[in-house]
Short mmCIF file of C-alpha atoms in Angstrom, two decimals:
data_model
loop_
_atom_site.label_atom_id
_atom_site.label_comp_id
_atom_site.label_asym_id
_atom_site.label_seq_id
_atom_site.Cartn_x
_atom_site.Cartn_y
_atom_site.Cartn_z
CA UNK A 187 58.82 47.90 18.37
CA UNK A 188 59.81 49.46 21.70
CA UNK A 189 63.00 52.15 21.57
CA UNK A 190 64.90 50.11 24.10
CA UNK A 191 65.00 46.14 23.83
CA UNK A 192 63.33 44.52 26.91
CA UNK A 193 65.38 43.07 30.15
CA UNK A 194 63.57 40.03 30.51
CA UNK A 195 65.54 39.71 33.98
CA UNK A 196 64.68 43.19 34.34
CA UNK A 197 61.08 42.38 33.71
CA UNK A 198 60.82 39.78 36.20
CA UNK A 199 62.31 42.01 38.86
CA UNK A 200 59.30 44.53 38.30
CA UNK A 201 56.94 41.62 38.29
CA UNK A 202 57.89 40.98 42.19
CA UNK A 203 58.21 44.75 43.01
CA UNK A 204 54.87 45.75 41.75
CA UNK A 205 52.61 45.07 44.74
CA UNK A 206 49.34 46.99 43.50
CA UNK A 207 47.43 44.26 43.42
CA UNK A 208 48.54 42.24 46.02
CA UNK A 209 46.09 41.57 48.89
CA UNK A 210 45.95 42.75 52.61
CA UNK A 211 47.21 41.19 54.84
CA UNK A 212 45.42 38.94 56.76
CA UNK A 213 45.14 40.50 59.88
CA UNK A 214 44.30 44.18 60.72
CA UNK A 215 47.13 46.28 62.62
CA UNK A 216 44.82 46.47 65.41
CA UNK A 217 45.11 42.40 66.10
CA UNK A 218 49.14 42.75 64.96
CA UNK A 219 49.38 44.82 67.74
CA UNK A 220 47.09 42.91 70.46
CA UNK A 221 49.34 39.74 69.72
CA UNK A 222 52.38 42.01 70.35
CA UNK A 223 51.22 43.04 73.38
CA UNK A 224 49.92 39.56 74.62
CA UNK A 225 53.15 38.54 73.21
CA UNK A 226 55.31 41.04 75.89
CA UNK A 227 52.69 40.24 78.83
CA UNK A 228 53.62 36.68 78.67
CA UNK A 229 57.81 37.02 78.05
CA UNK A 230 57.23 39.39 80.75
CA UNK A 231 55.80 36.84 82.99
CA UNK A 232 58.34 34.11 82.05
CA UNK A 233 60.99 36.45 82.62
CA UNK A 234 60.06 36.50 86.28
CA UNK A 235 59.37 40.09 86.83
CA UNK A 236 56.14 41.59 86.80
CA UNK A 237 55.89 45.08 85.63
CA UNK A 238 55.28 45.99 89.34
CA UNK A 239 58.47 43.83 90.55
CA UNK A 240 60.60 45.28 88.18
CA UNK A 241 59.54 48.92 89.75
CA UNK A 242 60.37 47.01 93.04
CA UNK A 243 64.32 46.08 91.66
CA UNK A 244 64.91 49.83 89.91
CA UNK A 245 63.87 51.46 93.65
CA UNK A 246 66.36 48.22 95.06
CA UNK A 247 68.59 48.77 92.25
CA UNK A 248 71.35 47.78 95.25
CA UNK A 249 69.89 44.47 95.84
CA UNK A 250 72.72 42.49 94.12
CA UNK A 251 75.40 44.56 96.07
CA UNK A 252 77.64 42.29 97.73
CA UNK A 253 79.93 44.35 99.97
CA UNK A 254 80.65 47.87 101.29
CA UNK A 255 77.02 48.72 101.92
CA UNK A 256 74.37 47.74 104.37
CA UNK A 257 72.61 44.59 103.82
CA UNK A 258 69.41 44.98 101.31
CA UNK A 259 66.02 44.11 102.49
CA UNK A 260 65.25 41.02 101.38
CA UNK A 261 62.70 40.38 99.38
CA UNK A 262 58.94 38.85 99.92
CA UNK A 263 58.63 36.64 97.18
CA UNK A 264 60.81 33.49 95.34
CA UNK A 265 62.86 30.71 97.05
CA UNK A 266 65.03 30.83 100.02
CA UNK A 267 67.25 28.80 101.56
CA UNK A 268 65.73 26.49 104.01
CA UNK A 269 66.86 25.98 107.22
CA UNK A 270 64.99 23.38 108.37
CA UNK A 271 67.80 21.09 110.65
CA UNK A 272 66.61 17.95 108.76
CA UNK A 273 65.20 16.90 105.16
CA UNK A 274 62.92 14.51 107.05
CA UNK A 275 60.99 16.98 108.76
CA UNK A 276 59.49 19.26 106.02
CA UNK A 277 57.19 17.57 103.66
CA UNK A 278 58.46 16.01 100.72
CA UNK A 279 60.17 17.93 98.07
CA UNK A 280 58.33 18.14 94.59
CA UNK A 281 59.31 15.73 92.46
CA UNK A 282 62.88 17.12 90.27
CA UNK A 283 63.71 19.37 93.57
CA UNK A 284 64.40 18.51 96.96
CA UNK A 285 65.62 20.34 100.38
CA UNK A 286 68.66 21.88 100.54
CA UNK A 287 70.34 21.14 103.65
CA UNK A 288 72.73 23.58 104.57
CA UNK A 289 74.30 20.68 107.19
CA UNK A 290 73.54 17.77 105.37
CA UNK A 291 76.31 16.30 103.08
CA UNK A 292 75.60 17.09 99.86
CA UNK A 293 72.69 15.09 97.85
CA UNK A 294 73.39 13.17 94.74
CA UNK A 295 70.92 14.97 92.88
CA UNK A 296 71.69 18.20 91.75
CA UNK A 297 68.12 19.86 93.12
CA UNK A 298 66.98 22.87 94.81
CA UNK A 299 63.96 23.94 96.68
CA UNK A 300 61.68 25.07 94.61
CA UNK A 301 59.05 26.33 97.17
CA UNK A 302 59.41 29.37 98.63
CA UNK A 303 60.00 29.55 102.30
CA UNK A 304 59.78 31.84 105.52
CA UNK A 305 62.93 33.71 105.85
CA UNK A 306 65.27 31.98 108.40
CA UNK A 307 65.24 32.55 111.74
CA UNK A 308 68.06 29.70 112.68
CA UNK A 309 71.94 30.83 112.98
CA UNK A 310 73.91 30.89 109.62
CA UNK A 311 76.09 27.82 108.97
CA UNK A 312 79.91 28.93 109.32
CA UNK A 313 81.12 30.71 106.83
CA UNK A 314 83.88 28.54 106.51
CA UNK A 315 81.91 25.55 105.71
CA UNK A 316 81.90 24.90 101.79
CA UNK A 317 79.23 26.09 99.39
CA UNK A 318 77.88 23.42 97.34
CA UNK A 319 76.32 25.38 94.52
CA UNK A 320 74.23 22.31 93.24
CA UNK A 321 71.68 22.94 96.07
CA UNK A 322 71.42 26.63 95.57
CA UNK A 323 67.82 27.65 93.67
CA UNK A 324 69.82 28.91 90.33
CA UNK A 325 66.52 27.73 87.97
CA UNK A 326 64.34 30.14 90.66
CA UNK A 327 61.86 31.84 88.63
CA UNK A 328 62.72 29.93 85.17
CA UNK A 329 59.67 27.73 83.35
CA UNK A 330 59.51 24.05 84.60
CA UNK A 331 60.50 22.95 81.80
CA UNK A 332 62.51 23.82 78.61
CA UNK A 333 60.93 23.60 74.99
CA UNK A 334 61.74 20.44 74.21
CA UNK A 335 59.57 19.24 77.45
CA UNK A 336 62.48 18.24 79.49
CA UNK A 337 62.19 19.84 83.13
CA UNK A 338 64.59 22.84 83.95
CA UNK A 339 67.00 21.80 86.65
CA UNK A 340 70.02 22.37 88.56
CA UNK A 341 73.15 20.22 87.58
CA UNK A 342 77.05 19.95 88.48
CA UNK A 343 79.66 20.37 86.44
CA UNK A 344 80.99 23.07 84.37
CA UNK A 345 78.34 25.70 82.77
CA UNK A 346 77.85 26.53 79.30
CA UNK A 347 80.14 29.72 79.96
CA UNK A 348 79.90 32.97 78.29
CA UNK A 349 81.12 34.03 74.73
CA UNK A 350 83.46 37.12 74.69
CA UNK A 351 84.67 37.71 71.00
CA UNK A 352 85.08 34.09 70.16
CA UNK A 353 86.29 33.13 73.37
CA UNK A 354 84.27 30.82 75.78
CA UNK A 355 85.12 31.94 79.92
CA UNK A 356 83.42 31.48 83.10
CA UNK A 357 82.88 28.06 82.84
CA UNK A 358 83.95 27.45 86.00
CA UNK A 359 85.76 24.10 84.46
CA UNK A 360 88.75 24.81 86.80
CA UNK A 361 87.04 25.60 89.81
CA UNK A 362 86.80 24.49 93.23
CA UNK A 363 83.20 23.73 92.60
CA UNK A 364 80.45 24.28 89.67
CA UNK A 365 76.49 24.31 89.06
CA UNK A 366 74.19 25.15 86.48
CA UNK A 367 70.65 25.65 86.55
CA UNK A 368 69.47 26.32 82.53
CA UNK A 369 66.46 27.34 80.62
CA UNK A 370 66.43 26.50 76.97
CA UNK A 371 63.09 28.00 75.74
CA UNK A 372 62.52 28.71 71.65
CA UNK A 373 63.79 32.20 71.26
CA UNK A 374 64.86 32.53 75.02
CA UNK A 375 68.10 30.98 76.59
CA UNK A 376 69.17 31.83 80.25
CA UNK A 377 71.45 30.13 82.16
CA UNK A 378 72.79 30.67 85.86
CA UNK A 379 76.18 29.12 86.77
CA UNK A 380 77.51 28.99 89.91
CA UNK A 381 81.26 28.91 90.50
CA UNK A 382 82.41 28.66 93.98
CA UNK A 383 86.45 29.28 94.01
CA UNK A 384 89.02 28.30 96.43
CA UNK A 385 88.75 31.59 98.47
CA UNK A 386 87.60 35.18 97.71
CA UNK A 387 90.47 36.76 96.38
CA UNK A 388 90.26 34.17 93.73
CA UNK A 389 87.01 34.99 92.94
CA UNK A 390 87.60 38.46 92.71
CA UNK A 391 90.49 38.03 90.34
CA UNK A 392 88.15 36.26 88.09
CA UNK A 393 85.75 38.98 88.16
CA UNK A 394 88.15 41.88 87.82
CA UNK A 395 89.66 39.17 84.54
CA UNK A 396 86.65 39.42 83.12
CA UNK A 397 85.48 42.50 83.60
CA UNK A 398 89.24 43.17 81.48
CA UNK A 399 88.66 40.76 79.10
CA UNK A 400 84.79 42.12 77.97
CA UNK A 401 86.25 45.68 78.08
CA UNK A 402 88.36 44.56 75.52
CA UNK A 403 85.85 43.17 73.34
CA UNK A 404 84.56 46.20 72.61
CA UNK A 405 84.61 47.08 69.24
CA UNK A 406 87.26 44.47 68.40
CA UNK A 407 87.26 43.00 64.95
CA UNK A 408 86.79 39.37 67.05
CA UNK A 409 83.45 40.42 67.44
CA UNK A 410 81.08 38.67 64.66
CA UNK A 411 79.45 41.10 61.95
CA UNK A 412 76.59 42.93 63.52
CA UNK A 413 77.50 42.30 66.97
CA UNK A 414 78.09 44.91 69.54
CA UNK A 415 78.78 44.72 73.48
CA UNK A 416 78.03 47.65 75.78
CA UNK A 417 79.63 47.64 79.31
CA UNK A 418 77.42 49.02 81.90
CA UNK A 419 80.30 47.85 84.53
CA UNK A 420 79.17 48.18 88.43
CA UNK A 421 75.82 49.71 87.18
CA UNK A 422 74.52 47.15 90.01
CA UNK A 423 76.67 47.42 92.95
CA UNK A 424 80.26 47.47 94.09
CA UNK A 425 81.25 43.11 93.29
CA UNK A 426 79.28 43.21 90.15
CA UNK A 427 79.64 43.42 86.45
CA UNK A 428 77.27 44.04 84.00
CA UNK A 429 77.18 43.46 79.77
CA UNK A 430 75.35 43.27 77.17
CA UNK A 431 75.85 42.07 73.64
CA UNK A 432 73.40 42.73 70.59
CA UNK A 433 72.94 41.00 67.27
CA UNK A 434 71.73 41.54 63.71
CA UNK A 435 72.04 42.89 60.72
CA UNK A 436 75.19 45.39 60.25
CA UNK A 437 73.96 48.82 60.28
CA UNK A 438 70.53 47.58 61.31
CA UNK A 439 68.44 47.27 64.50
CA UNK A 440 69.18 44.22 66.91
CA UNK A 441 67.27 41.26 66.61
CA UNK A 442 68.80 39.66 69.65
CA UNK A 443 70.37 40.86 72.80
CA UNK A 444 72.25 38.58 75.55
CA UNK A 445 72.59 40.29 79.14
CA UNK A 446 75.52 38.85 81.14
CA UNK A 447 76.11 39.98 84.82
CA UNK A 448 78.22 38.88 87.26
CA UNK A 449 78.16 38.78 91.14
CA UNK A 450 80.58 38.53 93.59
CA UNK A 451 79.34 36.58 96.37
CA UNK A 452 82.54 35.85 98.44
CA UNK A 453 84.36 33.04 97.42
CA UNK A 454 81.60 32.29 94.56
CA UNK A 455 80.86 33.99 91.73
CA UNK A 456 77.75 33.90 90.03
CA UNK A 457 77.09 34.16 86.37
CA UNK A 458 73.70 35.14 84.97
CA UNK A 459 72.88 34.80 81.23
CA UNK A 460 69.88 35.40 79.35
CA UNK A 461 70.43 35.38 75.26
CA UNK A 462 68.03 35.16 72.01
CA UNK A 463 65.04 36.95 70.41
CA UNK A 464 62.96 37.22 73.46
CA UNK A 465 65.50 39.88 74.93
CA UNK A 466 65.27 43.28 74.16
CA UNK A 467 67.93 46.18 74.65
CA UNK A 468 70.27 46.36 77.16
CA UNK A 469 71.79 49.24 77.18
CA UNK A 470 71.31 51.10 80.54
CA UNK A 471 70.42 49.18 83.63
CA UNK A 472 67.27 50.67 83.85
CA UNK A 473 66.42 49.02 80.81
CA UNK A 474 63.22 46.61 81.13
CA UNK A 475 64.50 43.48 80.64
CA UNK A 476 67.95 44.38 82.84
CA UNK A 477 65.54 45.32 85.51
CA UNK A 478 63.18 42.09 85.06
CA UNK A 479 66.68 40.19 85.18
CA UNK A 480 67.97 41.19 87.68
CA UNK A 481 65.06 41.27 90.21
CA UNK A 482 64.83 37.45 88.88
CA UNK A 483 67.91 37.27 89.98
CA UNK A 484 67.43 38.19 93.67
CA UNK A 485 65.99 35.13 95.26
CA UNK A 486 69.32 33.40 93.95
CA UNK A 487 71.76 35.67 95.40
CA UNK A 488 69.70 35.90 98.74
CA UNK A 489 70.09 31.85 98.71
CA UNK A 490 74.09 32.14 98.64
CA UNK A 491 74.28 35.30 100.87
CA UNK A 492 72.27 32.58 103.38
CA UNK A 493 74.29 29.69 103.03
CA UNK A 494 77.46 31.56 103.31
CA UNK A 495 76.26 33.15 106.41
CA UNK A 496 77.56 36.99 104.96
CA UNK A 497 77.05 38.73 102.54
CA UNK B 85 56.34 54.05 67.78
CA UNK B 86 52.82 54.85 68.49
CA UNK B 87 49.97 52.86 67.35
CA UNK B 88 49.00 55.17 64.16
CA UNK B 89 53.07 54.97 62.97
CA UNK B 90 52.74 51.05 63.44
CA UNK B 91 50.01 50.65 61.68
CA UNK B 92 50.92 53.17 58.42
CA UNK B 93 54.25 50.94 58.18
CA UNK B 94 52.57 47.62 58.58
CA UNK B 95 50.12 48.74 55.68
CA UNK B 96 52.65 49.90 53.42
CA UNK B 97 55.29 47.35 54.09
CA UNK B 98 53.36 44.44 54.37
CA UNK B 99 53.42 43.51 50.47
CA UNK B 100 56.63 44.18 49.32
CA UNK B 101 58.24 42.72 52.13
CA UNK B 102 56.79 39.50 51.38
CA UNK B 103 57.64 39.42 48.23
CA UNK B 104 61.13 39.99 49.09
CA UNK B 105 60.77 37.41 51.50
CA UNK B 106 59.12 35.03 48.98
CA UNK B 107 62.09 35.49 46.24
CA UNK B 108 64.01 34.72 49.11
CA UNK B 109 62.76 31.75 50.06
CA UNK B 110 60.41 30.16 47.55
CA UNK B 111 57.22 29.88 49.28
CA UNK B 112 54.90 32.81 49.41
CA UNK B 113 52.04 31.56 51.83
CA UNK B 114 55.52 30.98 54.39
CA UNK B 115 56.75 34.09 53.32
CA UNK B 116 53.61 35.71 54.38
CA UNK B 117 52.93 33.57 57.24
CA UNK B 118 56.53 34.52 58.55
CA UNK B 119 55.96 38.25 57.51
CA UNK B 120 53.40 38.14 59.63
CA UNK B 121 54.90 37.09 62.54
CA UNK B 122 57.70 39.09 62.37
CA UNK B 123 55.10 42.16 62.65
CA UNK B 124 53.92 40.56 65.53
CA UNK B 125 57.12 40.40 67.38
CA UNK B 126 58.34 44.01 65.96
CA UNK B 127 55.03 45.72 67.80
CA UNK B 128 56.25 43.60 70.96
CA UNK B 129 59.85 45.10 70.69
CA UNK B 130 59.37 48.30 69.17
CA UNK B 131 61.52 50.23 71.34
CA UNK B 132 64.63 48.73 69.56
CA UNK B 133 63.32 49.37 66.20
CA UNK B 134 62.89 52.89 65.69
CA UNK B 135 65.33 53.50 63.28
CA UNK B 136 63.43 54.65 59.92
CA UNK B 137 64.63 52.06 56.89
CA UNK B 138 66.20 49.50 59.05
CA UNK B 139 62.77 48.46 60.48
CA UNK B 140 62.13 46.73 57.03
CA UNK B 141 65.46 45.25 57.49
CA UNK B 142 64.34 43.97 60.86
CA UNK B 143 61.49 42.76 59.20
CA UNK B 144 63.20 40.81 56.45
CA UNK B 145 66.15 39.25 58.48
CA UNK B 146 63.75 38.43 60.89
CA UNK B 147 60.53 36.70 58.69
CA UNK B 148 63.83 34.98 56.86
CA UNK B 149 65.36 33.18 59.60
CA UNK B 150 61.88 32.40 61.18
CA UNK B 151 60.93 30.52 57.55
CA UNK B 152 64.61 28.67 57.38
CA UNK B 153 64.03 28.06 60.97
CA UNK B 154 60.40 26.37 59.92
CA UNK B 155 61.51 24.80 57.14
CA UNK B 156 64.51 23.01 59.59
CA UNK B 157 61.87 21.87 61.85
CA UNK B 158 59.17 20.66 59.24
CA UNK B 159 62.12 18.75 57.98
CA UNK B 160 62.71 17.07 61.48
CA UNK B 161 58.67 16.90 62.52
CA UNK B 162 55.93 18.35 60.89
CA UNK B 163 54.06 20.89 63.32
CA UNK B 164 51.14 22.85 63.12
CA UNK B 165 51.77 25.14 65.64
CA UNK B 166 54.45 26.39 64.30
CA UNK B 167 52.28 28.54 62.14
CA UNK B 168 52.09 31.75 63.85
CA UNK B 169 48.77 32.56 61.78
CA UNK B 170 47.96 29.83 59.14
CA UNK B 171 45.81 30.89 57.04
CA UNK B 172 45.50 30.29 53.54
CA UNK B 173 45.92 32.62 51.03
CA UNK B 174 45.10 33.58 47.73
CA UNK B 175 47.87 36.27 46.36
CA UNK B 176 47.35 38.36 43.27
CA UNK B 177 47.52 35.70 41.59
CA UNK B 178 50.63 33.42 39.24
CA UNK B 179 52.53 35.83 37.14
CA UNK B 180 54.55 33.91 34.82
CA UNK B 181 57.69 35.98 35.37
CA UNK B 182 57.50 35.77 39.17
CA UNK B 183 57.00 32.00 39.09
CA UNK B 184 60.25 31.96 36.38
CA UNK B 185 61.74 34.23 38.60
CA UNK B 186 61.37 32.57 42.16
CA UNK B 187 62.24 29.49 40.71
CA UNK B 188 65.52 30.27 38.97
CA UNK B 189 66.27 32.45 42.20
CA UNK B 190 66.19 28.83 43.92
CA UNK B 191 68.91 27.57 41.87
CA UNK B 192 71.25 29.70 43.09
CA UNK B 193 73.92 30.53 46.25
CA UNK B 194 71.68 31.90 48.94
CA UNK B 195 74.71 34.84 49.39
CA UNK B 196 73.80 35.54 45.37
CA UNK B 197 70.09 34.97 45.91
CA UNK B 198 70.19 37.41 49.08
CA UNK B 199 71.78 39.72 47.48
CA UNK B 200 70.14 39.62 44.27
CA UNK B 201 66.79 40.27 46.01
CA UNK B 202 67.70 42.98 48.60
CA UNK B 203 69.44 44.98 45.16
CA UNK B 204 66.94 44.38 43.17
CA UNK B 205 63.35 43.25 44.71
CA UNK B 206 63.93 45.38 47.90
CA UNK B 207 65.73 48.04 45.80
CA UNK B 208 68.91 48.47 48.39
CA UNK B 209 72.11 50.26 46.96
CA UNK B 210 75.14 47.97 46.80
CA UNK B 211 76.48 49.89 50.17
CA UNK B 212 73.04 49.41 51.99
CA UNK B 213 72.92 45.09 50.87
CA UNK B 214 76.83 45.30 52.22
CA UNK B 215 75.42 46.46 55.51
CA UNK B 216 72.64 44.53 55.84
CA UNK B 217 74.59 41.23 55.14
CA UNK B 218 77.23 41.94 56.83
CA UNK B 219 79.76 41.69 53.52
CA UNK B 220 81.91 43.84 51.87
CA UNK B 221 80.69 46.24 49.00
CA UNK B 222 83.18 44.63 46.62
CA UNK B 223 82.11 41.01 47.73
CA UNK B 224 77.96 42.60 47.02
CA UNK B 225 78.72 43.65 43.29
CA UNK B 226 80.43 40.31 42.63
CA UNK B 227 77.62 38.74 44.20
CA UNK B 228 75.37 40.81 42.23
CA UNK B 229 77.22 40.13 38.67
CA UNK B 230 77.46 36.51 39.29
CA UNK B 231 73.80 36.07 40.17
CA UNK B 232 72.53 38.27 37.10
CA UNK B 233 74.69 36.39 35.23
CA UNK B 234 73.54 32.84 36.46
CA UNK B 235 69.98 34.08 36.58
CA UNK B 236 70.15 35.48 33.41
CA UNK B 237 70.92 31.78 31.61
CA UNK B 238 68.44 30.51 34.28
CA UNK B 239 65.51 32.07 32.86
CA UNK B 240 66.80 31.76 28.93
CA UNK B 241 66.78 28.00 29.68
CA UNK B 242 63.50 28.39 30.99
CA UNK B 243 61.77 29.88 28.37
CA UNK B 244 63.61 27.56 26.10
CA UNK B 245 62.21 24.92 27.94
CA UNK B 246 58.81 26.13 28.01
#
């Protein structure tokens, strides 16, 4: 008879500790690994930014400066805005995009120009004329379509905002004018929204509010269990903001990171998102997936920087 | 982490963490499926896992969700793909208690079964299941009394039953 009488609950516990039998896994580290690695290639690739373009956008770290500096060099590859004086005269658009006319009135479909283009050679429009941010490219660089097989496009109306400790802002609900081009992959949501405001000051004032309101954030008990936000601020240029929030376990290494950034293009004010598993750590803006972002980001803000005729 | 470190954790990890993932969840060829897969995506972002015993905590959260998140969609529409590996397994084989023990685990709160198996499958202190689930140490041990309590009967009426 043993000294102690036995735990069966105890017991059963020991059972599913005791792994000395149990079997290998089924595939070596060496394959773990290889699908890891194919597994960053391709999230790489989706992201936009080759390994080699996001060297390009840490040299240009500027590029998404919007005033009080000269003008970047813009870049060779993604979208820009057509100037082509008519739709009619440049072949047709591929089907869920079409021509963005900076002259035209604008088209009932919420579409951009997918293809990219020679850099314009034709006068800017005024920069008084108004920015209608459903023909600007904001799905540049995103898949063609989003998981559920339903193609990525551009759309009025107000965007899916950004969460700041339980509070949903940037919308752009109240705006002058609102677009939002969205990618809904399985582990990977981005979303670009494009809020153009009744004049620049306005815009500003919602920058500098938000820039507040996320400094605020910080470390407040609004924030859900295991979440954190790290400011990095004007890491990208004078007109910009840039955060990131992380998620998981309290204690414990993120499992998910959004990056949020902001840019000040005159009376507009863009809002970049990218949220979920496939994002990894952004704390510094050199970090690889700020720097894949925001080269992304580029051919978006060269798009509005041509329409409005400034930068 | 370098390729050797990787590997040495995957080896010695790769068991126990299904099992904990298993008492979790029910279904050991998922749990090892998903166990699997989390490896997969932890070599991919390794740079934000670095941090000693919270990369079996990545592990587990992670291979957890992904097998809820199955289960929601095989629910909804039954796909294949959404095996990351799919193979079949043999484990070591049905151990009475383990079967008993995964199957009165089921019957209870998944906040008691969570904690129940991070305490005592995955061997966490009280303090270290508070962090990792984001409760309070007090709200753990009640979690943790309750469950042994309920578990306790469980199994009784089990063995009754038998």
């Amino acid at each position: 008879m043993p000294e102690h009488p036995v735990d069966p609950l105890e017991e059963a516990f020991e059972s599913m500790r005791d792994t000395s039998r149990y079997p290998l896994p089924d595939l070596d580290p060496g394959t773990v690994r290889g699908l890891g690695d194919r597994r960053r290639r391709r999230r790489r690739a989706v992201a936009g930014g080759s390994v080699a373009a996001a060297a390009v956008a840490v040299l240009a770290g500027a590029v998404l400066v919007v005033g009080g500096g000269p003008e970047p060099e813009p870049l060779p590859a993604g979208p820009t805005r057509s100037t082509t004086p008519t739709p009619s005269s440049t072949p047709p658009a591929p089907s869920g995009t079409a021509e963005a006319t900076p002259t035209g009135p604008p088209t009932t479909t919420p579409t951009v120009d997918a293809t990219p283009t020679a850099p314009s050679t034709a006068p800017p429009p005024s920069p008084a004329a108004p920015l209608d941010p459903a023909t600007m490219p904001l799905t540049a660089g995103y898949p063609d379509t989003n998981e559920d097989g339903t193609a990525t496009r551009v759309e009025r109306g107000p965007g899916p905002g950004v969460d700041v400790c339980g509070q949903t802002i940037l919308t752009g609900r109240d705006a002058r004018s609102v677009a939002v081009g969205r990618f809904l992959g399985g582990e990977d949501f981005r979303s670009r929204t494009l809020v153009v405001f009744s004049d620049e000051a306005e815009a500003r004032a919602a920058l500098e509010w938000t820039a507040a309101t996320v400094r605020d954030c910080v470390g407040s008990p609004d924030l859900p269990a295991g979440s954190s936000v790290t400011v990095l601020g004007e890491a990208e240029g004078p007109g910009t903001f840039l955060w990131s929030q992380d998620y998981g376990p309290v204690g414990g290494p993120a499992m998910a990171t959004g990056i949020r950034r902001l840019v000040l293009l005159g009376d507009a004010l863009l809002v970049d998102t990218v949220d979920g598993e496939a994002w990894g750590p952004g704390g510094s803006a050199d970090d690889e997936d700020v720097v894949a972002t925001r080269e992304a980001l580029v051919p978006v803000v060269e798009a509005v920087r041509g329409a409005r005729g400034s930068g | 982490m370098e390729p050797e470190e990787f590997d040495a954790w995957y080896e010695a990890a790769f068991a126990r963490l299904v099992r904990q993932v298993y008492a979790m969840t029910g279904d050991e060829e998922e749990a090892r499926d998903c166990v699997q897969e989390a490896f997969v995506r932890a070599w991919d972002r390794r740079s934000r896992i670095d941090a000693g015993r919270g990369r079996d905590a990545w592990i587990r959260t992670t291979a957890h969700r992904l097998a809820v998140s199955r289960w929601r969609r095989r629910r909804m529409d039954r796909r294949a793909s959404d095996r990351a590996v799919g193979v079949t397994v043999a484990a070591d084989g049905p151990d009475e208690r383990r079967v008993a023990l995964v199957a009165a685990l089921r019957h209870l709160p998944e906040a008691q079964r969570v904690a129940l198996v991070l305490h005592h499958i995955a061997d966490l202190s009280v303090d270290e299941v508070a962090a990792e689930t984001g409760a309070p140490a007090g709200t753990v041990k009640a979690r943790l009394s309750r469950g042994r309590a309920a578990l306790a009967d469980l199994l009784a009426e089990g063995a009754t039953h038998a």
